[in-house]
Structures are given as C-alpha cells and as structure tokens.
Amino acid sequence: MADRIADPWGERTPYGPGEPWPVRVDLHLADGLSEHEVDRWARSASILHSNGDAMDIAVKDGRIAGVRGHAADRVNRGRLDPKDLYGWQANNSRDRLTRPLVREGGRLVETDWDTAMNRIVDRSRQLLGSPGGWGRFGFYTSGQLFLEEYYTLGVLGKAGIGTPHMDGNTRLCTATAAAALKASFGTDGQPGSYADVDHCDAIALWGHNVAETQTVLWMRMLDRRHGTDPPAMLAVDPRPTPVAREADVHLAVRAGTNLALVNGLLRQIIRNGWYDEEYVTAHTTGFDELCRIVDGYPPDRVAGICDVRAADVERAAELLGTSRRLLSTVLQGFYQSNQATASACAVNNLHLVRGMLGRPGAGVLQMNGQPSAQNTRETGADGDLPGMRNWDNPQHIQELAELWNVDPAVIPHWSPPTHAMQIWRYAEQGSIELLWISATNPAVSLPDLARIRRILTQPELFVVAQDLYLTETAELADVVLPAATWGEKTGTFTNADRTVHLSEQAVDPPGAARSDLDVFLDYARRMDFRDRDGGPLIGWAGPEEAFEAWKRCSAGRPCDYTGLTYAKLREGSGIPWPCTDDAPDGTERLYGDGRFNTDPDYCETYGQDLSTGAEFTAAQYRAKEPAGRAFLHAADYQPSSEVPSDDYPMLLTTGRTVHQFHTRTKTGRAPELNAAAPDVWVEIHPDDAARHGVTDGDRVTITSPRGGIRVRARTTGIRPGVVFVPFHYGYFDLPGDRRTPRAANELTATAWDPVSRQPIFKITAVRLEKEH
Amino acid sequence: MHLAHYLGLLHRSQVNLADAFRQVAVAHHGEPDVAILCRRQAQVCDRHAELLHPFAERYAEEATDEPDRLHAELFRGTRTGGIGLLRDLHDLYLMAAECDICWTLVGQAARGARDEKLIEVVARCDEETAVQMQWLRTRMKQAAPQALVVAR
C-alpha cells in the first residue's frame, strides 16, 4: 500500500461514466500483525470525518489493533482516509480518562460514578425546583456520538427537562447545510448521492476542499478524472487547495463574496437559455423574482465584487450551464462565510433551474463536517426537533407528545430551539447555570476563545464535560465523565449522503469509562423522568432498543428508518434512508419525481427571511401555495460586516488539514498523524510575506481585536491579503508553562449567519507581524 | 393638500429609527446578531429617508400651514441586560410600526395624488419595514421566555 501520510489518496483506480467504482481495500494493522492473526473483526464506519467510510475494526488480545476498509460498501468500496488508517491508536492512548473527576477545592480529583452523577443530579434538582428551571440548563453536544445517544439526549432534554437549550457543535459544521435544504426543499435531507460521482459530466465544488475533508469522496472524483470521459471540474476557493489545482476552472473569490458569484453564474445560465424551462415551471416557485435579482450581477460587476476575471466567471457559467449531469458539493467555504444560507440556497437554485436533481449524476450534496452530524439534525439533539418536525406546527408537537406520552406543553416550541451561540450567551449572562458538554471541545473550537474560557470558569456556572481525555474544555469543568468511544460501544450513524452504518462494540472501554448512551440513561433514571401515566419517560436500556424507539419517531418523516434493523445492517453494509417497507433497500436519491417536501403540513419550517432570519408565519407560508414545488430563494449580495481596516488590514480564514480532525483529541494521539502535522502554521502569499519581511519558517504574530497567536509562516499561492490558519491546534499536549497562544480561534469573532446561525470563521480581520 | 405632513412624519420617523437602531447596536454589542443586524437596518432606514427627501421637499411647497402635532418620541435611550434588550427591541418594534403605518398612508395618498414615482418608492420601502418588524418580533419571541421567566 502507498505511504498514506505522504499520499493521502493512494493509488488511482480509474473508471468511466456509469461504470461501477472499482474496489480497493485499504488496511493498516499494528506493527508486525498480519490479517490472519487478527482474533476477530467488528463492523464499523469512520468517526473522523463525515464521509461514512465502512470498515472493519481488527481486535487482537482484547485491544483494537487496526482497521480494514469494507469492500462491499456503497460509500468507499474498501478505501479508507489516512485519519482512519492511523486514528484508531488514540483509543489505546495511555491518557484516556478511566474514572470520573469532580472539582474539589479548585482541583479535579478522581471519584466514582455515584458521586459524580449525584453531583449533577443534585444541582439539576435544585435548578428545576423554581419556576423557569428548564431555562437554566444548556446541553452542548457533538457531531461524533451515535444516533441512539442523540435521540436519548433529545428526549431527556425536550420531554424530561423541557428545555429548548440544546445544540451540537454541528452548529459549526453543518447548520447551513440543514438550513439551506429546509429553505429550498421544505425539509432537511440530502438530495444527492455519492454515486452521482460515477455518472456526472461536471463537478462543482463550492468552498469544499474535499481532498482534505472527505478524502475517499475525492478519490472517487479523482478516479473519474483519470478514467474515460472525465467530468469537468469547477472549484471556488480562495486557497490553492488540491481541489483548486485539479479543477479546470478555479475561482479564488474574495472572502465573503460567494453570493455575488453564484448570482452572477445564475444570470449567465438564465440569459444563455441554459435553464430547464419545463422543470422550472412544473417544480419550482420564485423564478421571476430570482431573475429580477440575479440580473443585477453581470460578469463585470461580479468580477469587481469577487476580484476574479470576468472571463473566468463566463467560463464557469458555461461549464455549469452546458453540462448534462451536474454534481455540486458545498461545504465550509460557503457555510462559515458571509451570507451562508443565502449562498448555499443559491447553489440549490442553480440545480433547480437546470433541473439537475434526483437522477444519476445530477445532484446536490450539501455536505457535513462531522461523522454523525446528520444524526443530530434528525434526532433533535441540535437546534431541530426529532424526525425533522416543524417547531411551529402544533400537529408536529402533538405527534411527539403522543410518542413520548407527555403533555405537549412540556415540549418547548414557542420559538426555534436555542442555537449554540445563544446558549453560550445565556451562560455568559448567568441565566443558564448548568452547561453539559458531551464529546466536543469548545475551549478550542468556538470563536473568541478568551471569552469561552471566561464563561467556562464563571463560578456560578456548573460545567459537565463528557469526554475521552482531559481536553482543554474538561480541564475547566466541575464534573468530568469518562466516556467510551467508537469501537467500545454499539450504535448507528449516518453520513452526508444519508447512508446508515452500524458500528459494533469491538473491545471493552478502559477502566470505568461508560458509553454516552449509558450516561444519559443513568441521568434520566436518577432524575426519575416520568411520562404522563407515571411510567419511565425513557423506556429503553440499550442501543438496539433506543434504535427501535427512534424508528417509531422517524416513521412517516423524510428520515424514515422503519425498514432498518441492526440485523439488516449486519447483513450487507451501509443503507441510505429513507428505508421503509416500500423501499427496503433504502433510497439512493431524493426528489426524483420533482415533488418536494414543501407541503405546509409536512415541511420542517415555514421559512425565514434570508437577510435577517425573521421567521415567517404558517399563514404567510400557506399563502405561497408551494404545492410540492421547491423554493427559488433569491437574495442580493451584502458585504460582510467584518472588513479589513488600517489596524487589521488582512483577512484570516481557518480550516482543516488532511491529517488532523477537529481539536486533535484523537488524531493528535496517533503517532503517524501527529508527526505529519505536529504544529500550527499560517499560509501567506509571497507578496504579503515579502512586505512583512517574512520568509518560510519565520515566526509571526497574528493579531485581531480578540487576541493574538504566534505561529510559523508558510508561503503558498493563497489569495494576496488573505492568510489561512488550521483550526485544530489547542493546548492539551503542551505543559502549562509552554502554552503560547496558537489556536486560530483566539482570533475569530462571535458572529453568525442570521438563518443557519453558523459562526463566521472564514472572515476575520487581522494584522500580521514578524517576530524578532 | 396635507400629504407633506405625513411625508415629514415618515421622514423623521425613519431618521429616528435609524438613530435608535444605531444606539441599540452599540448598547447591545454583546449580542452580535442584534448589533450587526441593527447596523444593517439603520442603513436601510437611511436609504428610506434619502428616497423620501425629494418628495417631502416637493410636497412642502404645496402644503397648507399647520402646526406639527404628529411627531412622537418613543425612544429615550438604551438599557442593559436580558430584559433591557427586550425593552429596547420592543421600542424599535413600535418605532418600525410607526413607519409601517406611515408607509401605508403615504402609499394611499400617493395613489390619490397619482404620483407614480412615490408609489414606486413606497412599494419598495414598506416591504423592507415589514421585514424589520418581523425580524424584531422573531428576536423578541426568542428572548422573552429566558428574560421574563428564567433570569433571576
């Protein structure tokens, strides 16, 4: 096998349009271990990105000893991301948490589960004891737990405590995907399939550095590019990413101008008659308004706003407009930037006007960042209601109340569930007094870290952290609960193209660590949450029972799991939802019939104004008479609120590197991955570097109004005026006296998209200085 | 012809609302969504006032002399904290409502005066004022339970 650190994508297996993607099985085992010496293999999928690559976990002498890609799976056909090949070693890391910790006299000390859980329960009871007690709880979860865990958390939060203050760090990675899908198509649910790569004749990547974020999907695209009749490729990204280098047309737009670009492309497509009039008439609403708005974006104006060449805008429009099977993928370059939801909707518009949805090769993939982000959106552990229900539709609330056998008034539905940034604000102001953080590390991943640390250390705020290690966040908690992780517990999770995988327990968790599901169930038991008849609110005791309970909640909704069982997921491999009696093998693509989920009784939202997030009412929505048609949402470009100034003349954008995931809790503990990308850096254009007297490897200070970091410079072909810093690097692996500020989020601002409420990580005004 | 009085009232209301949006943006900088959107909406109000200005001047020439009793003062400075935010957004809402009904009445008058240009301006602007009100209502609805029931 190729050296997958040096070559993250491995060898090419070229194929042509409509052909099956060839199998290539990737394998990595502990030193000296061969395949036939492995004791047993446990079925699973990747937990270190959102692609959902199926794999088998090798077990030797009761320990995880490697991984092998699953050849039969629809997602990866045996391939694995380098993070998966090496990342499993983090399970065996010697610094795993093995006992609960509680804060005593300012220090965290080891204790037993009873003591730790009783502290949480005592505090919870105290808070619930007075009116408005529900509002004193905040739950901040993850994109890395399993479906069963999220659903359990969702039920205990919404029907046990009755709080709307629950969200995931998925707010940082996938909120705009969900918001744009709801806005355009009526509900969440990925329209396309990874298999569209096999059939398309053009691929457009919108702010999506897929080569580093979902390497196996990129392998699939590269294999098409190396085969017969390769698809054309368009990349929109200010950085010279591997995707941008491969693309036929690369638009390195000025940060924050995505909407102007896509509006301009739409104008060209409509003016040149490259749109599908029949499809538009039959399946969409809003075309006239769309034409009116995008007409204001001729190529010259777009070139001026976005700082690209007008001729390249025209070339890109032709590439998109003349393709017969167009696949688009969208990610953080759009989701974490200015006018995020409006821009992601504009990509949906492109596919709607071209009729490029629901058939092989013609699809949209509004991507996720994290492995189980999709499940937080389905189960209501983020700012959504379980089963993609509409918080403003009383009938949907009634359905949940009947399912859980509780009074509908207990389920908070007076406004949308509270988004993450607002939860942190309530904690800052003191009205949230208990913040329960599971499987995420906000002390490195949220914007403006000095503020986040200040909030976490407020004496009145009781912080619970549930994690594998003593993360930067757990260090500041009042109670730390040691969690079992992937390979140590059983459950399901769903990737960005709706494929559900079962992940089996391969080994025991270390010490007293428990699965997140067991922790939530234990809390519900100790809190004695009851239904309307006095029975236990949560009637399940293990993952498979939780899955069966979830299936009932999903019935009849877009994410219908009723045709799935653990047994069925063990038989073959991943299956894309909806999976029902009518579609027992799952569903490859949504909306093949051009009928969308916009019926007022079925939709997940009555819609929002894209510029302010103002919620429309049921009556306003009904007046639009969607009748199963998709919405073409048009919006004008507005400059970002954060712009360079004399004091902060450059723009910072943040993102990932291929060898690390999130805050490196796992990848930083896998020797090969850590060695490949051990420390933070800043990418800078050679002209900017020269102006600052900086050469490769020099130490520089980057400053914003929030703080400063010290990093080494690396010159690249990035847009002049823009610098890039990967967001993975925090402080856990540095001793206290060597913790020089280096986390990208020391610099970023607390600001978010008005509709998706996704933070804007891609536009921060900064100043750069060489250190002497 | 009394249209000038209403145009004057609307113009002043837009100027006052722009100013109030800016004050709230500064006072509640700890709520970035409020601060950013209030600054944006202040610009929207500025533009409304600019668009109205030529009509106010033109109709003023035809106006009968009458004392101005239409000017209402709603906003008297910002407050702090969760409930302070609610009260400030509430004031903004009432000020926007004042603009909203003025747009309706000026629009009616414009039809009576058969002033196509004014009708066009009203059609464009009253929609933006409606969005402002709907946003303020959304934001207040979200904040109210926490501010009024939960906060100690």
Tab-separated table of C-alpha atoms in Angstrom, chain A residues 294-599:
chain	number	residue	atom	x	y	z
A	294	VAL	CA	-29.639	37.884	-10.450
A	295	ASP	CA	-29.998	40.192	-13.422
A	296	GLY	CA	-28.117	42.746	-11.330
A	297	TYR	CA	-24.963	40.595	-11.434
A	298	PRO	CA	-23.382	40.833	-14.914
A	299	PRO	CA	-19.867	39.304	-15.176
A	300	ASP	CA	-18.097	42.654	-14.920
A	301	ARG	CA	-19.815	43.512	-11.666
A	302	VAL	CA	-19.193	40.027	-10.279
A	303	ALA	CA	-15.546	40.317	-11.278
A	304	GLY	CA	-15.340	43.574	-9.342
A	305	ILE	CA	-17.041	42.284	-6.199
A	306	CYS	CA	-15.301	38.911	-6.112
A	307	ASP	CA	-11.950	40.066	-7.537
A	308	VAL	CA	-11.841	37.396	-10.233
A	309	ARG	CA	-11.686	37.756	-14.021
A	310	ALA	CA	-14.994	38.301	-15.812
A	311	ALA	CA	-13.891	35.813	-18.466
A	312	ASP	CA	-13.485	33.158	-15.761
A	313	VAL	CA	-16.983	33.844	-14.483
A	314	GLU	CA	-18.234	33.280	-18.027
A	315	ARG	CA	-16.183	30.091	-18.389
A	316	ALA	CA	-17.537	28.782	-15.094
A	317	ALA	CA	-21.111	29.580	-16.167
A	318	GLU	CA	-20.573	27.715	-19.423
A	319	LEU	CA	-19.131	24.704	-17.606
A	320	LEU	CA	-22.189	24.617	-15.335
A	321	GLY	CA	-24.709	25.613	-17.965
A	322	THR	CA	-23.751	23.150	-20.679
A	323	SER	CA	-23.242	20.066	-18.505
A	324	ARG	CA	-25.854	17.336	-18.827
A	325	ARG	CA	-25.286	15.710	-15.459
A	326	LEU	CA	-24.071	18.210	-12.880
A	327	LEU	CA	-22.985	17.350	-9.353
A	328	SER	CA	-22.398	20.098	-6.790
A	329	THR	CA	-20.872	19.770	-3.364
A	330	VAL	CA	-20.886	22.585	-0.826
A	331	LEU	CA	-19.009	22.999	2.441
A	332	GLN	CA	-17.415	25.389	4.906
A	333	GLY	CA	-16.119	27.934	2.391
A	334	PHE	CA	-19.807	28.731	1.971
A	335	TYR	CA	-21.234	27.607	5.321
A	336	GLN	CA	-18.821	29.533	7.542
A	337	SER	CA	-18.748	32.660	5.416
A	338	ASN	CA	-20.788	35.769	4.758
A	339	GLN	CA	-24.452	35.173	3.738
A	340	ALA	CA	-24.013	31.459	4.307
A	341	THR	CA	-27.580	30.229	3.924
A	342	ALA	CA	-28.377	32.535	1.026
A	343	SER	CA	-25.246	31.328	-0.796
A	344	ALA	CA	-25.977	27.634	-0.167
A	345	CYS	CA	-29.553	28.220	-1.362
A	346	ALA	CA	-28.131	29.862	-4.486
A	347	VAL	CA	-26.373	26.570	-5.318
A	348	ASN	CA	-29.715	24.806	-4.842
A	349	ASN	CA	-31.210	27.403	-7.208
A	350	LEU	CA	-28.634	26.525	-9.828
A	351	HIS	CA	-29.680	22.877	-9.717
A	352	LEU	CA	-33.363	23.714	-9.665
A	353	VAL	CA	-33.256	25.985	-12.690
A	354	ARG	CA	-31.181	23.433	-14.579
A	355	GLY	CA	-33.397	20.534	-13.453
A	356	MET	CA	-30.281	18.828	-12.118
A	357	LEU	CA	-31.730	16.839	-9.238
A	358	GLY	CA	-32.811	13.318	-8.461
A	359	ARG	CA	-31.280	11.423	-11.380
A	360	PRO	CA	-27.922	9.678	-11.758
A	361	GLY	CA	-25.127	12.236	-11.913
A	362	ALA	CA	-27.432	15.205	-11.344
A	363	GLY	CA	-27.445	16.123	-7.685
A	364	VAL	CA	-26.540	18.432	-4.850
A	365	LEU	CA	-24.518	17.378	-1.835
A	366	GLN	CA	-24.835	19.955	0.929
A	367	MET	CA	-22.059	18.347	2.968
A	368	ASN	CA	-21.406	17.834	6.675
A	369	GLY	CA	-18.151	18.176	8.528
A	370	GLN	CA	-18.567	15.541	11.210
A	371	PRO	CA	-19.293	11.800	11.116
A	372	SER	CA	-22.671	11.855	12.831
A	373	ALA	CA	-23.695	15.472	12.234
A	374	GLN	CA	-26.581	14.175	10.158
A	375	ASN	CA	-27.964	12.329	13.190
A	376	THR	CA	-28.028	15.399	15.425
A	377	ARG	CA	-30.190	17.012	12.751
A	378	GLU	CA	-32.521	14.018	12.552
A	379	THR	CA	-32.923	13.293	16.252
A	380	GLY	CA	-33.251	16.818	17.575
A	381	ALA	CA	-30.013	16.960	19.549
A	382	ASP	CA	-29.152	20.152	17.705
A	383	GLY	CA	-31.431	23.087	17.035
A	384	ASP	CA	-34.069	20.911	15.365
A	385	LEU	CA	-36.972	18.766	16.505
A	386	PRO	CA	-36.792	14.959	16.257
A	387	GLY	CA	-37.835	13.496	12.919
A	388	MET	CA	-37.320	16.805	11.087
A	389	ARG	CA	-40.515	18.149	12.605
A	390	ASN	CA	-41.522	21.800	12.482
A	391	TRP	CA	-41.380	23.562	15.883
A	392	ASP	CA	-44.094	25.968	14.721
A	393	ASN	CA	-46.554	23.262	13.648
A	394	PRO	CA	-48.784	22.251	16.604
A	395	GLN	CA	-49.632	18.953	14.916
A	396	HIS	CA	-45.949	18.004	14.825
A	397	ILE	CA	-45.596	18.795	18.540
A	398	GLN	CA	-48.710	16.712	19.215
A	399	GLU	CA	-47.110	13.765	17.402
A	400	LEU	CA	-44.050	13.960	19.637
A	401	ALA	CA	-46.207	14.349	22.754
A	402	GLU	CA	-48.144	11.201	21.855
A	403	LEU	CA	-44.993	9.281	21.010
A	404	TRP	CA	-43.426	10.164	24.355
A	405	ASN	CA	-46.742	10.196	26.239
A	406	VAL	CA	-46.195	13.656	27.700
A	407	ASP	CA	-48.167	16.913	27.866
A	408	PRO	CA	-47.406	18.899	24.650
A	409	ALA	CA	-46.829	21.974	26.835
A	410	VAL	CA	-43.686	20.326	28.254
A	411	ILE	CA	-42.032	20.248	24.823
A	412	PRO	CA	-40.556	23.698	24.210
A	413	HIS	CA	-41.955	25.049	20.959
A	414	TRP	CA	-42.533	28.747	21.484
A	415	SER	CA	-39.621	29.531	19.186
A	416	PRO	CA	-36.945	27.516	17.390
A	417	PRO	CA	-34.632	25.507	19.669
A	418	THR	CA	-31.862	27.738	21.003
A	419	HIS	CA	-28.784	27.798	18.802
A	420	ALA	CA	-25.326	27.139	20.240
A	421	MET	CA	-24.045	30.693	20.202
A	422	GLN	CA	-27.130	31.856	22.081
A	423	ILE	CA	-26.738	29.044	24.636
A	424	TRP	CA	-23.235	30.318	25.351
A	425	ARG	CA	-24.563	33.849	25.625
A	426	TYR	CA	-27.171	32.793	28.209
A	427	ALA	CA	-24.397	31.019	30.119
A	428	GLU	CA	-22.300	34.189	29.942
A	429	GLN	CA	-25.205	36.239	31.289
A	430	GLY	CA	-25.848	33.718	34.059
A	431	SER	CA	-29.358	32.588	33.138
A	432	ILE	CA	-28.045	29.164	32.093
A	433	GLU	CA	-26.463	27.711	35.235
A	434	LEU	CA	-25.735	24.137	34.181
A	435	LEU	CA	-23.916	23.502	30.914
A	436	TRP	CA	-23.489	19.865	29.915
A	437	ILE	CA	-20.878	19.387	27.182
A	438	SER	CA	-20.604	15.991	25.518
A	439	ALA	CA	-17.944	14.837	23.065
A	440	THR	CA	-16.784	18.247	21.977
A	441	ASN	CA	-14.104	20.733	22.885
A	442	PRO	CA	-15.454	24.292	22.737
A	443	ALA	CA	-12.381	25.670	24.516
A	444	VAL	CA	-10.579	25.181	21.186
A	445	SER	CA	-13.342	25.063	18.575
A	446	LEU	CA	-15.604	28.047	19.309
A	447	PRO	CA	-14.859	31.604	18.202
A	448	ASP	CA	-13.169	34.071	20.592
A	449	LEU	CA	-11.579	31.551	22.960
A	450	ALA	CA	-10.696	34.050	25.661
A	451	ARG	CA	-14.432	34.631	26.068
A	452	ILE	CA	-15.220	30.914	26.051
A	453	ARG	CA	-12.630	30.241	28.767
A	454	ARG	CA	-14.072	33.133	30.774
A	455	ILE	CA	-17.557	31.636	30.539
A	456	LEU	CA	-16.397	28.125	31.439
A	457	THR	CA	-14.670	29.414	34.559
A	458	GLN	CA	-17.543	31.587	35.815
A	459	PRO	CA	-18.007	30.363	39.386
A	460	GLU	CA	-21.827	30.273	39.141
A	461	LEU	CA	-21.793	28.071	36.024
A	462	PHE	CA	-21.777	24.320	36.715
A	463	VAL	CA	-19.985	22.632	33.802
A	464	VAL	CA	-20.198	18.924	32.999
A	465	ALA	CA	-17.763	17.583	30.398
A	466	GLN	CA	-18.119	14.098	28.988
A	467	ASP	CA	-15.069	13.043	27.005
A	468	LEU	CA	-12.329	10.504	26.361
A	469	TYR	CA	-9.482	12.703	27.550
A	470	LEU	CA	-8.879	15.683	29.772
A	471	THR	CA	-9.421	18.162	26.946
A	472	GLU	CA	-8.894	21.918	27.187
A	473	THR	CA	-12.629	22.083	27.994
A	474	ALA	CA	-12.655	19.240	30.521
A	475	GLU	CA	-9.792	20.933	32.401
A	476	LEU	CA	-12.227	23.740	33.238
A	477	ALA	CA	-15.259	21.578	34.126
A	478	ASP	CA	-16.789	20.894	37.522
A	479	VAL	CA	-17.563	17.263	36.734
A	480	VAL	CA	-15.730	15.207	34.111
A	481	LEU	CA	-17.316	11.942	32.965
A	482	PRO	CA	-15.060	9.370	31.233
A	483	ALA	CA	-16.690	8.227	28.007
A	484	ALA	CA	-16.370	5.135	25.872
A	485	THR	CA	-15.902	5.826	22.181
A	486	TRP	CA	-16.091	4.264	18.719
A	487	GLY	CA	-15.116	0.586	18.907
A	488	GLU	CA	-16.058	0.447	22.601
A	489	LYS	CA	-19.838	0.792	22.186
A	490	THR	CA	-22.537	-0.144	19.682
A	491	GLY	CA	-24.752	2.209	17.711
A	492	THR	CA	-25.546	3.604	14.287
A	493	PHE	CA	-24.621	6.757	12.452
A	494	THR	CA	-25.423	8.357	9.157
A	495	ASN	CA	-23.094	10.065	6.720
A	496	ALA	CA	-23.531	13.063	4.444
A	497	ASP	CA	-25.298	11.056	1.727
A	498	ARG	CA	-27.821	9.539	4.207
A	499	THR	CA	-26.027	6.183	4.428
A	500	VAL	CA	-26.664	4.480	7.778
A	501	HIS	CA	-23.941	2.246	9.212
A	502	LEU	CA	-23.878	0.056	12.291
A	503	SER	CA	-20.791	0.408	14.451
A	504	GLU	CA	-20.274	-2.562	16.734
A	505	GLN	CA	-18.525	-2.750	20.057
A	506	ALA	CA	-15.145	-4.377	19.395
A	507	VAL	CA	-13.496	-4.068	22.808
A	508	ASP	CA	-14.299	-3.004	26.371
A	509	PRO	CA	-13.894	0.651	27.288
A	510	PRO	CA	-10.903	1.459	29.508
A	511	GLY	CA	-11.372	1.443	33.284
A	512	ALA	CA	-14.734	2.757	34.425
A	513	ALA	CA	-15.459	4.646	31.168
A	514	ARG	CA	-19.071	4.316	30.001
A	515	SER	CA	-20.831	4.876	26.700
A	516	ASP	CA	-22.546	8.238	26.316
A	517	LEU	CA	-25.816	6.344	25.974
A	518	ASP	CA	-25.320	4.727	29.381
A	519	VAL	CA	-24.504	8.111	30.913
A	520	PHE	CA	-27.670	9.732	29.534
A	521	LEU	CA	-29.818	6.751	30.563
A	522	ASP	CA	-28.296	6.797	34.050
A	523	TYR	CA	-29.055	10.522	34.379
A	524	ALA	CA	-32.659	10.008	33.210
A	525	ARG	CA	-33.086	7.208	35.756
A	526	ARG	CA	-31.620	9.210	38.601
A	527	MET	CA	-33.733	12.241	37.662
A	528	ASP	CA	-36.740	9.934	37.575
A	529	PHE	CA	-38.206	11.498	34.414
A	530	ARG	CA	-41.765	10.202	34.032
A	531	ASP	CA	-44.363	10.176	31.259
A	532	ARG	CA	-47.975	11.299	31.639
A	533	ASP	CA	-49.015	7.968	33.185
A	534	GLY	CA	-46.195	7.776	35.680
A	535	GLY	CA	-44.130	5.321	33.632
A	536	PRO	CA	-40.486	5.970	32.880
A	537	LEU	CA	-40.114	8.626	30.163
A	538	ILE	CA	-37.286	6.682	28.549
A	539	GLY	CA	-38.219	3.035	28.313
A	540	TRP	CA	-35.101	1.721	26.624
A	541	ALA	CA	-31.964	0.326	28.206
A	542	GLY	CA	-29.521	-0.320	25.355
A	543	PRO	CA	-28.599	0.815	21.853
A	544	GLU	CA	-30.799	-1.570	19.878
A	545	GLU	CA	-33.868	-0.654	21.956
A	546	ALA	CA	-33.026	3.021	21.500
A	547	PHE	CA	-32.788	2.449	17.736
A	548	GLU	CA	-36.225	0.798	17.726
A	549	ALA	CA	-37.655	3.764	19.675
A	550	TRP	CA	-36.085	6.161	17.179
A	551	LYS	CA	-37.610	4.226	14.273
A	552	ARG	CA	-41.083	4.965	15.674
A	553	CYS	CA	-40.187	8.656	15.887
A	554	SER	CA	-38.899	8.679	12.300
A	555	ALA	CA	-41.933	6.915	10.803
A	556	GLY	CA	-43.548	8.883	8.002
A	557	ARG	CA	-40.921	11.602	8.118
A	558	PRO	CA	-38.232	12.214	5.436
A	559	CYS	CA	-35.598	10.365	7.512
A	560	ASP	CA	-37.734	7.232	7.801
A	561	TYR	CA	-35.705	4.403	9.372
A	562	THR	CA	-38.594	1.939	9.816
A	563	GLY	CA	-37.224	-0.527	7.256
A	564	LEU	CA	-33.856	-0.781	9.019
A	565	THR	CA	-32.791	-3.159	11.783
A	566	TYR	CA	-29.457	-3.921	13.370
A	567	ALA	CA	-29.701	-7.384	11.779
A	568	LYS	CA	-30.190	-5.882	8.319
A	569	LEU	CA	-27.251	-3.513	8.781
A	570	ARG	CA	-25.106	-6.508	9.813
A	571	GLU	CA	-26.108	-8.497	6.702
A	572	GLY	CA	-24.782	-6.193	3.997
A	573	SER	CA	-23.292	-2.778	4.600
A	574	GLY	CA	-24.478	0.830	4.697
A	575	ILE	CA	-28.054	1.648	3.600
A	576	PRO	CA	-29.286	5.160	2.712
A	577	TRP	CA	-32.521	6.386	4.303
A	578	PRO	CA	-35.450	6.601	3.799
A	579	CYS	CA	-35.638	2.838	4.259
A	580	THR	CA	-39.192	1.560	4.593
A	581	ASP	CA	-41.384	-1.399	3.659
A	582	ASP	CA	-41.820	0.299	0.261
A	583	ALA	CA	-38.087	0.936	-0.120
A	584	PRO	CA	-36.481	-1.954	1.780
A	585	ASP	CA	-33.025	-1.363	0.258
A	586	GLY	CA	-33.077	2.328	1.061
A	587	THR	CA	-33.218	5.289	-1.308
A	588	GLU	CA	-30.325	6.382	-3.489
A	589	ARG	CA	-31.612	9.869	-4.379
A	590	LEU	CA	-34.390	12.141	-3.186
A	591	TYR	CA	-36.791	14.163	-5.326
A	592	GLY	CA	-36.511	12.055	-8.488
A	593	ASP	CA	-40.150	12.904	-9.208
A	594	GLY	CA	-39.580	16.639	-8.718
A	595	ARG	CA	-42.000	16.640	-5.790
A	596	PHE	CA	-40.520	18.382	-2.780
A	597	ASN	CA	-41.333	18.305	0.937
A	598	THR	CA	-42.843	21.779	0.935
A	599	ASP	CA	-46.427	20.884	1.798
